[in-house]
């Protein structure tokens, strides 16, 4: 006998404050998510290599994350690329 769970049992990360913008604590929570590093690597190595000018809507769709998380991933990816170049 198997136990059925509702499909949405994962806790959603709060990515915006009341004004609708990210704050520093939210970014820390997102970055501490175990999937963050894998998503960042996939974005940098696969998606950005094929399409360097991706926007958060496309990244959000491809990684199945919110647009706020997609924006953070893009910003961090661009920052890490700048760090390695210079």
Coordinates of C-alpha atoms in Angstrom, one line a residue:
X1 CA 0.0 0.0 0.0
X2 CA 1.4 3.4 -0.9
X3 CA 0.8 6.7 0.7
X4 CA -0.3 9.5 -1.5
X5 CA 1.0 13.0 -0.8
X6 CA -0.2 16.2 -2.2
X7 CA 2.0 17.3 -5.1
X8 CA 2.9 20.6 -3.4
X9 CA 4.4 19.6 -0.1
X10 CA 7.6 21.7 -0.5
X11 CA 7.8 24.9 1.4
X12 CA 8.0 27.9 -0.9
X13 CA 10.7 30.4 -0.2
X14 CA 9.5 34.0 0.3
X15 CA 11.3 36.0 -2.3
X16 CA 9.7 39.4 -2.0
X17 CA 8.9 41.7 0.8
X18 CA 5.7 43.7 1.1
X19 CA 6.9 46.3 -1.4
X20 CA 7.6 43.6 -4.0
X21 CA 11.4 43.8 -4.0
X22 CA 14.0 41.4 -2.7
X23 CA 15.8 42.2 0.5
X24 CA 19.2 40.9 1.6
X25 CA 17.7 38.3 3.9
X26 CA 15.7 36.8 1.1
X27 CA 18.8 36.5 -1.1
X28 CA 20.5 34.6 1.7
X29 CA 17.6 32.2 2.0
X30 CA 17.6 31.5 -1.7
X31 CA 21.4 31.0 -1.8
X32 CA 21.2 28.6 1.1
X33 CA 18.7 26.4 -0.8
X34 CA 20.5 23.1 -1.8
X35 CA 19.3 23.5 -5.4
X36 CA 20.8 27.0 -5.8
X37 CA 24.3 25.9 -6.7
X38 CA 23.1 23.4 -9.3
X39 CA 20.7 25.9 -10.8
X40 CA 23.5 28.5 -11.0
X41 CA 25.9 26.0 -12.6
X42 CA 23.3 25.0 -15.1
X43 CA 22.5 28.6 -16.0
X44 CA 26.2 29.5 -16.4
X45 CA 27.4 26.4 -18.2
X46 CA 24.4 25.4 -20.4
X47 CA 21.9 28.2 -20.8
X48 CA 24.2 31.3 -20.8
X49 CA 26.7 29.5 -23.0
X50 CA 24.0 29.0 -25.7
X51 CA 22.1 32.3 -25.2
X52 CA 24.2 35.0 -23.4
X53 CA 21.3 37.5 -23.2
X54 CA 18.7 35.6 -21.4
X55 CA 16.0 37.4 -19.3
X56 CA 14.5 36.3 -16.1
X57 CA 11.2 35.2 -17.8
X58 CA 13.0 32.6 -19.9
X59 CA 15.3 31.5 -17.0
X60 CA 12.2 31.3 -14.8
X61 CA 10.5 29.0 -17.3
X62 CA 13.5 26.8 -18.0
X63 CA 14.4 26.3 -14.4
X64 CA 10.9 26.3 -13.0
X65 CA 11.5 29.0 -10.5
X66 CA 10.0 32.4 -9.7
X67 CA 11.1 35.4 -11.7
X68 CA 12.7 36.8 -8.5
X69 CA 14.9 33.7 -8.1
X70 CA 15.7 33.8 -11.8
X71 CA 16.8 37.4 -11.6
X72 CA 19.0 36.6 -8.6
X73 CA 20.5 33.6 -10.5
X74 CA 21.2 35.8 -13.5
X75 CA 22.8 38.5 -11.4
X76 CA 25.0 36.0 -9.5
X77 CA 25.9 34.3 -12.8
X78 CA 27.0 37.5 -14.4
X79 CA 28.9 38.5 -11.3
X80 CA 30.7 35.2 -11.2
X81 CA 31.6 35.5 -14.9
X82 CA 33.0 39.0 -14.3
X83 CA 35.1 37.7 -11.4
X84 CA 36.7 35.0 -13.5
X85 CA 37.5 37.3 -16.4
X86 CA 39.1 40.0 -14.4

